[in-house]
PDB file of C-alpha atoms in Angstrom:
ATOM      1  CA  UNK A   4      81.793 114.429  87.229  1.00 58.00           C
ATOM      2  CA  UNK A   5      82.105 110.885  87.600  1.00 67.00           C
ATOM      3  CA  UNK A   6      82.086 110.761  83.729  1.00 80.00           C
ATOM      4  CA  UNK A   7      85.231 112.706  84.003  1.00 82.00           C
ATOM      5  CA  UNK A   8      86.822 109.899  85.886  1.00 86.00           C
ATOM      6  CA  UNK A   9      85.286 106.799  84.162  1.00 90.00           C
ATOM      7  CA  UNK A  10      89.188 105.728  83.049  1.00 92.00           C
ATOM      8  CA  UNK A  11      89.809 105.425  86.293  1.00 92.00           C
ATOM      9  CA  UNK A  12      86.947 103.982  88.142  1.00 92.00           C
ATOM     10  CA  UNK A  13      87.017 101.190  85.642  1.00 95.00           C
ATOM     11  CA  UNK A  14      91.003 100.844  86.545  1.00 95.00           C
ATOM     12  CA  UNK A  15      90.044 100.328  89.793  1.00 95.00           C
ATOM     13  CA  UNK A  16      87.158  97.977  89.500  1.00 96.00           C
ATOM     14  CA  UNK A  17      89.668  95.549  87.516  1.00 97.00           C
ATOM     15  CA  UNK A  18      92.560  96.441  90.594  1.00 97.00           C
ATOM     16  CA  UNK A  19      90.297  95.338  93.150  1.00 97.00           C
ATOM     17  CA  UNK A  20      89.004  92.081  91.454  1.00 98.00           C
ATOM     18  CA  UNK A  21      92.593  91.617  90.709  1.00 98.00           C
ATOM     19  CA  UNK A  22      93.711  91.568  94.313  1.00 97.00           C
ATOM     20  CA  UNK A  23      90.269  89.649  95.302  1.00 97.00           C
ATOM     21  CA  UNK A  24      91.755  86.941  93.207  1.00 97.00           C
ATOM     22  CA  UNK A  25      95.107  87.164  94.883  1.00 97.00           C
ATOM     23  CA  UNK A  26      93.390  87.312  98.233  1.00 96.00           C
ATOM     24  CA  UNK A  27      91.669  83.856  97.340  1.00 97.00           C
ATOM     25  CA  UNK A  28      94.738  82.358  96.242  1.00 97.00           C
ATOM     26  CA  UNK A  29      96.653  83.829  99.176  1.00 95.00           C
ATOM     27  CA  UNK A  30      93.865  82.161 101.827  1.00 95.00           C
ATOM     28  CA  UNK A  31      93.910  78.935 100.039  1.00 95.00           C
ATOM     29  CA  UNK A  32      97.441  78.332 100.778  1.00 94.00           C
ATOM     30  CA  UNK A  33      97.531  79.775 104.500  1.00 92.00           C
ATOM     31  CA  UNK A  34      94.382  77.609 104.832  1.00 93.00           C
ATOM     32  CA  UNK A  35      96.758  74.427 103.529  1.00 93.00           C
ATOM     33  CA  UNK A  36      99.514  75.001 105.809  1.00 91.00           C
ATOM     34  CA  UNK A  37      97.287  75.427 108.634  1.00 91.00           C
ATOM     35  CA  UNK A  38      95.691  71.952 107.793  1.00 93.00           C
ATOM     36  CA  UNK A  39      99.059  70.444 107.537  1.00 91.00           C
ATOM     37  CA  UNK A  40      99.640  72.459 110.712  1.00 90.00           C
ATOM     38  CA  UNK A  41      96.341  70.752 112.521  1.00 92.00           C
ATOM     39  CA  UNK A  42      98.035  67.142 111.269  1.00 93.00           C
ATOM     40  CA  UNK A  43     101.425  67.950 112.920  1.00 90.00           C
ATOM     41  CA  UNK A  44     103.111  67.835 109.587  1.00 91.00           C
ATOM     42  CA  UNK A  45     104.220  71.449 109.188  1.00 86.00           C
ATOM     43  CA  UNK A  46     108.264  71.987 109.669  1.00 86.00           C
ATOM     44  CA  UNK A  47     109.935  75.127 111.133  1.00 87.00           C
ATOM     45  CA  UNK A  48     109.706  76.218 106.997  1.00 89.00           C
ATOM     46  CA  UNK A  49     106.369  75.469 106.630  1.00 88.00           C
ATOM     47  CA  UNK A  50     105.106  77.224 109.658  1.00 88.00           C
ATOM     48  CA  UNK A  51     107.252  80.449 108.625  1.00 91.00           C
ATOM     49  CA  UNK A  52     105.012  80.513 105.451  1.00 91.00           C
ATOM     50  CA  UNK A  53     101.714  80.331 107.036  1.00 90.00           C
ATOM     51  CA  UNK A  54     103.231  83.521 109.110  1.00 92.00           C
ATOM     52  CA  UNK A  55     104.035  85.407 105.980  1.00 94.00           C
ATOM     53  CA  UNK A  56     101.029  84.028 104.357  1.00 94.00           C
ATOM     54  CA  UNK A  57      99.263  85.544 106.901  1.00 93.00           C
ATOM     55  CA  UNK A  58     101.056  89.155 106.910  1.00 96.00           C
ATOM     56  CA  UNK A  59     100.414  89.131 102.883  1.00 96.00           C
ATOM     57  CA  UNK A  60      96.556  88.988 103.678  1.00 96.00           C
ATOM     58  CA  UNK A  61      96.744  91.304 105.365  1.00 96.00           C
ATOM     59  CA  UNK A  62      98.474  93.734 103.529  1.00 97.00           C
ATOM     60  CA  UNK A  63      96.353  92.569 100.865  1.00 97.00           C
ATOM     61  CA  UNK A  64      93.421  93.398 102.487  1.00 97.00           C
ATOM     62  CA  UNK A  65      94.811  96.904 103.385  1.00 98.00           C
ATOM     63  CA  UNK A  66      95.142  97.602  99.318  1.00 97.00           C
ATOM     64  CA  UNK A  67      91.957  96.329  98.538  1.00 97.00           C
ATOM     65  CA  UNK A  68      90.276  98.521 100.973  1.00 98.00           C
ATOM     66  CA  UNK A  69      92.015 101.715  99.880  1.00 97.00           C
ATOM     67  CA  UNK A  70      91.220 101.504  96.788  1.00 96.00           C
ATOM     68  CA  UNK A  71      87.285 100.601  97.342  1.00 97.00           C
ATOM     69  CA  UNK A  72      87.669 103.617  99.657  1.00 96.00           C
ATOM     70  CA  UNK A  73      88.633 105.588  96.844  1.00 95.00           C
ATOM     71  CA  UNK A  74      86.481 104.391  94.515  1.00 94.00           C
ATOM     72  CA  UNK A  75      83.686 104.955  96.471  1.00 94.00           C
ATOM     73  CA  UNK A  76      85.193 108.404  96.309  1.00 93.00           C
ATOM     74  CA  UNK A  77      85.220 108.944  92.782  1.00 90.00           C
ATOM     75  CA  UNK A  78      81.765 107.301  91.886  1.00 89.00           C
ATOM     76  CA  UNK A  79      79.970 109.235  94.966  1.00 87.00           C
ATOM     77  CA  UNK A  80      81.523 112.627  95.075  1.00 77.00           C
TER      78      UNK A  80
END
């Protein structure tokens, strides 16, 4: 069966490294503003990003753990 759904499962190997990058990229900069946050250089802007940063990870995380859920799915019916 899973041969049946190789298309796919390869899809969603290169999704979730895809979105691993994006999570990397996404902590770097939260993890920028909050050392420019730690120096007391981070304005009323600044700290807004680091808050959105932070909501993006975590959406980000949400999507990247669906679809490992569902690949998990497909590979181990």
């Amino acid at each position: 069966m899973t041969e049946k759904y190789s298309g796919i499962i390869s899809e969603l190997k290169s999704a979730i490294r895809q979105i691993d990058e994006s999570i990397s990229d996404t902590h770097s900069r939260e993890s920028e503003l909050h050392d420019l946050e730690m120096e007391g250089r981070l304005s009323g802007e600044g700290a807004t990003l680091k808050r959105e940063y932070g909501k993006l990870l975590e959406h980000q995380q949400l999507v990247r753990d669906e679809l490992q859920s569902l690949l998990k799915r497909l590979e181990n019916p």
